[in-house]
Amino acid sequence: MEDIIIIGGGIIGSLIAYNCSKFDCNVLLLEKENDIANKTSMANSAIIHAGYDPSDNTLKAEMNIKGARRYPSLCKELKVDFKQIGSLVVACDDEQMETLKRLHKQANSRGIETKIIERDEILQLEKNISDDVKQALYCAQTGIVTPWKVAIAAMETAMANQCKCELNQEVIDIRKEDDVFIVKTKDHEYRGKMVINCAGLYADKINEMVTHQKDFTMTPRKGEYFVLSRNASDFVNHVIYPTPSSKFGKGVLVVPTVHGNMLLGPNAMWQEDKEDVSTSTEGLQFVRDNISKVVKNVPFHEIIHSFSGLRPTCDRHDFIIEESSVKNFINVAGIESPGLASAPAIAEKVLEEFVLKRFDLQKRMFFAHRVKNIVMSECDSVQKERYIKQNPNYGKMVCRCEQVSEQEIVDCIRRKCGARSVVGVKKRVRPGMGKCQGGFCEPLIVKILARELKIDPSEVDYNGKGSPVLVCPSKGEL
Amino acid sequence: MRKVDCVIIGGGSAAMSCAMSAAKYGVKDILMIERGEDLGGILNQCIHNGFGLHIFKKECTGPEYAELLMESMKKYKIDIKLNTTVSNISEDKHVTYVNTEEGIVEIEAKTIVLASGCLERNRGMISIPGDRCVGVMSAGTAQRYLNIDGYMVGKKVFILGSGDIGLIMARRMTLEGATVLGVAELMPYSNGLSRNIVQCLEDFDIPLYLSTTVTKIIGKPRIEKIELSKVDEHLRPIPGSEWEVDVDCLLLSVGLVPEVTLLDHLSIERDRRTKSVVVNECNEMSVPGFFACGNALQVHDLVDYVSLEAQNTGKQVARYLSGEIVDSDSFDVVSGNHVSYVIPQKVRLVNVDGDCKFSFRVRKPMKNCILRIRSEDTILKEVKKRVMLPAEMETINLERSMLEKVHQSLIFEVEEVL
């Protein structure tokens, strides 16, 4: 019997698990995918917005402000990168300049430092700003993270502190008998005293299993992005947003990533299908056309990848962080932008307002902090030398573009919450994220995964369970 | 710190040919650094034949060609490091490499030859829309899975791009029992060698769809279908021309890009046309002592030509080290009408002894045409050609006496004669 069952291993579920694991309680996280952070948490703008944008008196505003402030220390705890690179919201006409004024005032009232700067000053910060830009709202606090790495690190730490995690467990039914929830998946039944619904786009379905009514509806809103190679890393230095509007939201932006790539996007398209993360000619063209409104000399020839992600948009237009009509069934839903920035605050709110109030919990006597994985490309030569001496496979390069060694890949498979697929490895240690997009290293990664997981190479999944890269041995049955 | 005369980065046909030539011309201390477990590079996965006719006067497979090179290399004293990756090069020619035995090692080189081959353009670079499913990969990766690792990546295969690797893989997958449903080429002409069109597609009744591209990839988690569209003269998909094909695998053979990432942080002049470096008559880059050859310099269609170019580079390394090469004024070599690039891009006349070899490609297929080489308004040479194809690299030797007539620039252009 679990104290708490968390449904969904996105950044929200993982951080809640992490918070709970600091206390002496039984926690189980169920994830329907083959990895933590494999849906919305894997495909978004990866920005820690400072929190001046959401409307007053919303959970979005409250959580964003708190969450953004929590990021630097959280990332230090989890040993993942957080870079405070600052942002510019750029305005091209009088109406947009009015909006900047309003945002500046709103930021002031929330204790977030911003300033409005004129074109000359903008050009000193960003040489590739569009010719139409007249003014910008500068905010030094805006940061960037690799969202899935935050989630994976949180889950890894939670698991090191007795939290359980079951992958490939899609919840198909929940019933409550007396005070116990019985959570059913295709091949298991789990029992828990409290259920926290962090199921992202499926939060409405999970809620309905328990309350038997449509309390809210989740609709996917797709955003498509381009990724530029690290050759373009000096294109911009800050997150650059167009002026937000009620009609287009945050709009199409340029975002440097933690690893020196650049994201261009997203658009915003409503759709029915919660699994459709395809990209479209029109969507990608929209990104190309609109990005040129904020920046010029866009190095489109440096595009190495495109992808799309789904925002879990809720018909209540604000975050839902509340107990449902059924006692001890907690909904954490509708966590669209600024969900990533808000995540640490949301996870803390869930801990304080529900978990700690319902259970009499003691802090763990011994809490195992995360030990950072060895990243050879970030080491100086003395450190590299030392690691290779300890284990020569740190000197065996597998990914030539991102300079990843075999042992780093082995480590990320063997760690708690380890990689189970080619994409899982790519998310954790980056082989395949470079210019060749895995053309050279994918066959090597498949081999390493097969060896570590003790399976045949033809059983190694690309991403989800049942997505093998290889179809069969040659000379085998076709 | 160890000091060497020449570091060659790579261990494929270019690297080996260059090393041998350098040694033959008297370079003493040569260090070859190869990432893989064996020498030979991509040749090792090219198990088809058609290699070696020019260099070894016989037809051999890729691995055989590599072995012949390795055999002949035994004559020379060349220090070879396998399973070793170069992690950094500095402008003062310090090379840092890493391997399991020595860890991180920095050495000082008098010359550096980049013979690191090329990489395949992939789905990301050409932004094919659709689902992000498994079963889409570059043809060379599939070739490696099949010929090195012994695994098939699909049973119902379609190939986008008529590059040579795609054509070779069409035949290879068919022989292995897969059904290859077709090859689509964006351009109105094939991008592969004619012999590969005949031997790999026509002989196996595999259709080639010209002016056609993949406009959508469909399937979860594995590719199930592709949407093909005809394209107009601006290479834009024509609405209404779409049709779907059921597949479980899409291979991409949409071009190769020289692998020169190691130079990205150096102030070495690049050529946007070749996506590699600008070189002079010695295949030397804009920073003295840096050389390039093989697919890292320009994408070749025949390995024999890689060897020839690399042999020349090796010789030039020897000349450089013996102080024979003089840095002096150069003239530019310009890609004129219908010419997509010319190598070398710069020539310092003083260093040309005898003649200088130029390689170039045309932009589109040309029939009954004239290759005209001129300097400003002075025509230096005209050569009639019956057919010129973008898929086929052209070479021409120009004598020093002719190059002496160049004023400011040497222009290569091709024109069709009516």
PDB file of N, CA, C and O in Angstrom, chain B residues 360 369-385 388 396-399 402 405 410-417:
ATOM      1  N   PHE B 360      35.863  20.613 -60.223  1.00  0.00           N
ATOM      2  CA  PHE B 360      34.652  21.444 -60.149  1.00  0.00           C
ATOM      3  C   PHE B 360      33.446  20.606 -60.518  1.00  0.00           C
ATOM      4  O   PHE B 360      33.561  19.472 -60.981  1.00  0.00           O
ATOM      5  N   CYS B 369      28.204  21.109 -74.493  1.00  0.00           N
ATOM      6  CA  CYS B 369      28.567  22.380 -73.874  1.00  0.00           C
ATOM      7  C   CYS B 369      30.063  22.659 -73.999  1.00  0.00           C
ATOM      8  O   CYS B 369      30.852  21.799 -74.410  1.00  0.00           O
ATOM      9  N   ILE B 370      30.388  23.882 -73.639  1.00  0.00           N
ATOM     10  CA  ILE B 370      31.784  24.294 -73.659  1.00  0.00           C
ATOM     11  C   ILE B 370      32.193  24.707 -72.257  1.00  0.00           C
ATOM     12  O   ILE B 370      31.500  25.511 -71.611  1.00  0.00           O
ATOM     13  N   LEU B 371      33.288  24.131 -71.799  1.00  0.00           N
ATOM     14  CA  LEU B 371      33.877  24.614 -70.561  1.00  0.00           C
ATOM     15  C   LEU B 371      34.842  25.715 -70.951  1.00  0.00           C
ATOM     16  O   LEU B 371      35.751  25.493 -71.755  1.00  0.00           O
ATOM     17  N   ARG B 372      34.603  26.896 -70.442  1.00  0.00           N
ATOM     18  CA  ARG B 372      35.458  28.018 -70.797  1.00  0.00           C
ATOM     19  C   ARG B 372      36.201  28.473 -69.552  1.00  0.00           C
ATOM     20  O   ARG B 372      35.595  28.699 -68.489  1.00  0.00           O
ATOM     21  N   ILE B 373      37.515  28.586 -69.677  1.00  0.00           N
ATOM     22  CA  ILE B 373      38.316  29.067 -68.559  1.00  0.00           C
ATOM     23  C   ILE B 373      38.937  30.378 -69.009  1.00  0.00           C
ATOM     24  O   ILE B 373      39.620  30.443 -70.038  1.00  0.00           O
ATOM     25  N   ARG B 374      38.620  31.428 -68.276  1.00  0.00           N
ATOM     26  CA  ARG B 374      39.106  32.738 -68.718  1.00  0.00           C
ATOM     27  C   ARG B 374      39.601  33.555 -67.534  1.00  0.00           C
ATOM     28  O   ARG B 374      39.323  33.243 -66.362  1.00  0.00           O
ATOM     29  N   SER B 375      40.383  34.577 -67.853  1.00  0.00           N
ATOM     30  CA  SER B 375      40.772  35.535 -66.841  1.00  0.00           C
ATOM     31  C   SER B 375      40.248  36.874 -67.317  1.00  0.00           C
ATOM     32  O   SER B 375      40.669  37.364 -68.377  1.00  0.00           O
ATOM     33  N   GLU B 376      39.336  37.415 -66.569  1.00  0.00           N
ATOM     34  CA  GLU B 376      38.615  38.607 -67.022  1.00  0.00           C
ATOM     35  C   GLU B 376      38.141  38.355 -68.460  1.00  0.00           C
ATOM     36  O   GLU B 376      37.444  37.381 -68.685  1.00  0.00           O
ATOM     37  N   ASP B 377      38.597  39.158 -69.437  1.00  0.00           N
ATOM     38  CA  ASP B 377      38.068  38.974 -70.792  1.00  0.00           C
ATOM     39  C   ASP B 377      38.929  38.059 -71.661  1.00  0.00           C
ATOM     40  O   ASP B 377      38.586  37.774 -72.802  1.00  0.00           O
ATOM     41  N   THR B 378      40.045  37.614 -71.125  1.00  0.00           N
ATOM     42  CA  THR B 378      40.937  36.772 -71.920  1.00  0.00           C
ATOM     43  C   THR B 378      40.558  35.300 -71.751  1.00  0.00           C
ATOM     44  O   THR B 378      40.591  34.773 -70.628  1.00  0.00           O
ATOM     45  N   ILE B 379      40.192  34.681 -72.865  1.00  0.00           N
ATOM     46  CA  ILE B 379      39.866  33.253 -72.799  1.00  0.00           C
ATOM     47  C   ILE B 379      41.163  32.453 -72.838  1.00  0.00           C
ATOM     48  O   ILE B 379      41.989  32.614 -73.734  1.00  0.00           O
ATOM     49  N   LEU B 380      41.359  31.622 -71.811  1.00  0.00           N
ATOM     50  CA  LEU B 380      42.595  30.855 -71.706  1.00  0.00           C
ATOM     51  C   LEU B 380      42.442  29.468 -72.300  1.00  0.00           C
ATOM     52  O   LEU B 380      43.372  28.896 -72.838  1.00  0.00           O
ATOM     53  N   LYS B 381      41.251  28.933 -72.163  1.00  0.00           N
ATOM     54  CA  LYS B 381      41.056  27.567 -72.652  1.00  0.00           C
ATOM     55  C   LYS B 381      39.578  27.307 -72.858  1.00  0.00           C
ATOM     56  O   LYS B 381      38.740  27.773 -72.090  1.00  0.00           O
ATOM     57  N   GLU B 382      39.272  26.547 -73.890  1.00  0.00           N
ATOM     58  CA  GLU B 382      37.899  26.105 -74.103  1.00  0.00           C
ATOM     59  C   GLU B 382      37.926  24.612 -74.402  1.00  0.00           C
ATOM     60  O   GLU B 382      38.729  24.144 -75.192  1.00  0.00           O
ATOM     61  N   VAL B 383      37.055  23.891 -73.720  1.00  0.00           N
ATOM     62  CA  VAL B 383      36.998  22.442 -73.941  1.00  0.00           C
ATOM     63  C   VAL B 383      35.555  22.082 -74.261  1.00  0.00           C
ATOM     64  O   VAL B 383      34.641  22.478 -73.539  1.00  0.00           O
ATOM     65  N   LYS B 384      35.352  21.351 -75.333  1.00  0.00           N
ATOM     66  CA  LYS B 384      34.003  20.905 -75.674  1.00  0.00           C
ATOM     67  C   LYS B 384      33.685  19.650 -74.880  1.00  0.00           C
ATOM     68  O   LYS B 384      34.524  18.766 -74.744  1.00  0.00           O
ATOM     69  N   LYS B 385      32.460  19.612 -74.360  1.00  0.00           N
ATOM     70  CA  LYS B 385      32.048  18.436 -73.597  1.00  0.00           C
ATOM     71  C   LYS B 385      30.675  18.017 -74.107  1.00  0.00           C
ATOM     72  O   LYS B 385      29.805  18.862 -74.324  1.00  0.00           O
ATOM     73  N   MET B 388      27.773  17.058 -69.282  1.00  0.00           N
ATOM     74  CA  MET B 388      28.334  17.336 -67.954  1.00  0.00           C
ATOM     75  C   MET B 388      27.205  17.205 -66.937  1.00  0.00           C
ATOM     76  O   MET B 388      26.115  17.726 -67.147  1.00  0.00           O
ATOM     77  N   ILE B 396      40.448  19.153 -64.357  1.00  0.00           N
ATOM     78  CA  ILE B 396      41.226  19.614 -65.504  1.00  0.00           C
ATOM     79  C   ILE B 396      42.584  20.103 -65.008  1.00  0.00           C
ATOM     80  O   ILE B 396      42.682  20.738 -63.954  1.00  0.00           O
ATOM     81  N   ASN B 397      43.613  19.744 -65.752  1.00  0.00           N
ATOM     82  CA  ASN B 397      44.956  20.228 -65.415  1.00  0.00           C
ATOM     83  C   ASN B 397      45.280  21.436 -66.271  1.00  0.00           C
ATOM     84  O   ASN B 397      45.107  21.404 -67.484  1.00  0.00           O
ATOM     85  N   LEU B 398      45.740  22.502 -65.658  1.00  0.00           N
ATOM     86  CA  LEU B 398      46.149  23.684 -66.420  1.00  0.00           C
ATOM     87  C   LEU B 398      47.646  23.896 -66.213  1.00  0.00           C
ATOM     88  O   LEU B 398      48.133  23.843 -65.076  1.00  0.00           O
ATOM     89  N   GLU B 399      48.346  24.130 -67.339  1.00  0.00           N
ATOM     90  CA  GLU B 399      49.794  24.301 -67.235  1.00  0.00           C
ATOM     91  C   GLU B 399      50.119  25.662 -66.635  1.00  0.00           C
ATOM     92  O   GLU B 399      49.373  26.613 -66.763  1.00  0.00           O
ATOM     93  N   MET B 402      49.972  28.709 -68.822  1.00  0.00           N
ATOM     94  CA  MET B 402      48.640  29.292 -69.025  1.00  0.00           C
ATOM     95  C   MET B 402      48.231  30.146 -67.816  1.00  0.00           C
ATOM     96  O   MET B 402      47.694  31.239 -67.967  1.00  0.00           O
ATOM     97  N   LYS B 405      49.088  33.796 -67.416  1.00  0.00           N
ATOM     98  CA  LYS B 405      48.334  34.837 -68.122  1.00  0.00           C
ATOM     99  C   LYS B 405      47.187  35.412 -67.293  1.00  0.00           C
ATOM    100  O   LYS B 405      46.488  36.311 -67.737  1.00  0.00           O
ATOM    101  N   LEU B 410      40.720  33.736 -62.051  1.00  0.00           N
ATOM    102  CA  LEU B 410      40.568  32.675 -63.039  1.00  0.00           C
ATOM    103  C   LEU B 410      39.119  32.213 -62.953  1.00  0.00           C
ATOM    104  O   LEU B 410      38.662  31.800 -61.885  1.00  0.00           O
ATOM    105  N   ILE B 411      38.417  32.337 -64.084  1.00  0.00           N
ATOM    106  CA  ILE B 411      36.978  32.062 -64.032  1.00  0.00           C
ATOM    107  C   ILE B 411      36.658  30.781 -64.806  1.00  0.00           C
ATOM    108  O   ILE B 411      37.095  30.612 -65.946  1.00  0.00           O
ATOM    109  N   PHE B 412      35.911  29.896 -64.142  1.00  0.00           N
ATOM    110  CA  PHE B 412      35.430  28.673 -64.796  1.00  0.00           C
ATOM    111  C   PHE B 412      33.964  28.875 -65.138  1.00  0.00           C
ATOM    112  O   PHE B 412      33.171  29.216 -64.261  1.00  0.00           O
ATOM    113  N   GLU B 413      33.593  28.652 -66.402  1.00  0.00           N
ATOM    114  CA  GLU B 413      32.169  28.706 -66.728  1.00  0.00           C
ATOM    115  C   GLU B 413      31.839  27.679 -67.795  1.00  0.00           C
ATOM    116  O   GLU B 413      32.697  27.233 -68.552  1.00  0.00           O
ATOM    117  N   VAL B 414      30.569  27.307 -67.808  1.00  0.00           N
ATOM    118  CA  VAL B 414      30.126  26.305 -68.774  1.00  0.00           C
ATOM    119  C   VAL B 414      28.928  26.861 -69.521  1.00  0.00           C
ATOM    120  O   VAL B 414      28.050  27.484 -68.922  1.00  0.00           O
ATOM    121  N   GLU B 415      28.928  26.670 -70.834  1.00  0.00           N
ATOM    122  CA  GLU B 415      27.793  27.165 -71.621  1.00  0.00           C
ATOM    123  C   GLU B 415      27.346  26.104 -72.604  1.00  0.00           C
ATOM    124  O   GLU B 415      28.177  25.395 -73.171  1.00  0.00           O
ATOM    125  N   GLU B 416      26.056  26.040 -72.773  1.00  0.00           N
ATOM    126  CA  GLU B 416      25.547  25.101 -73.774  1.00  0.00           C
ATOM    127  C   GLU B 416      25.648  25.743 -75.143  1.00  0.00           C
ATOM    128  O   GLU B 416      25.370  26.934 -75.309  1.00  0.00           O
ATOM    129  N   VAL B 417      26.045  24.963 -76.131  1.00  0.00           N
ATOM    130  CA  VAL B 417      26.113  25.495 -77.500  1.00  0.00           C
ATOM    131  C   VAL B 417      24.922  24.943 -78.258  1.00  0.00           C
ATOM    132  O   VAL B 417      24.625  23.760 -78.169  1.00  0.00           O
TER     133      VAL B 417
END
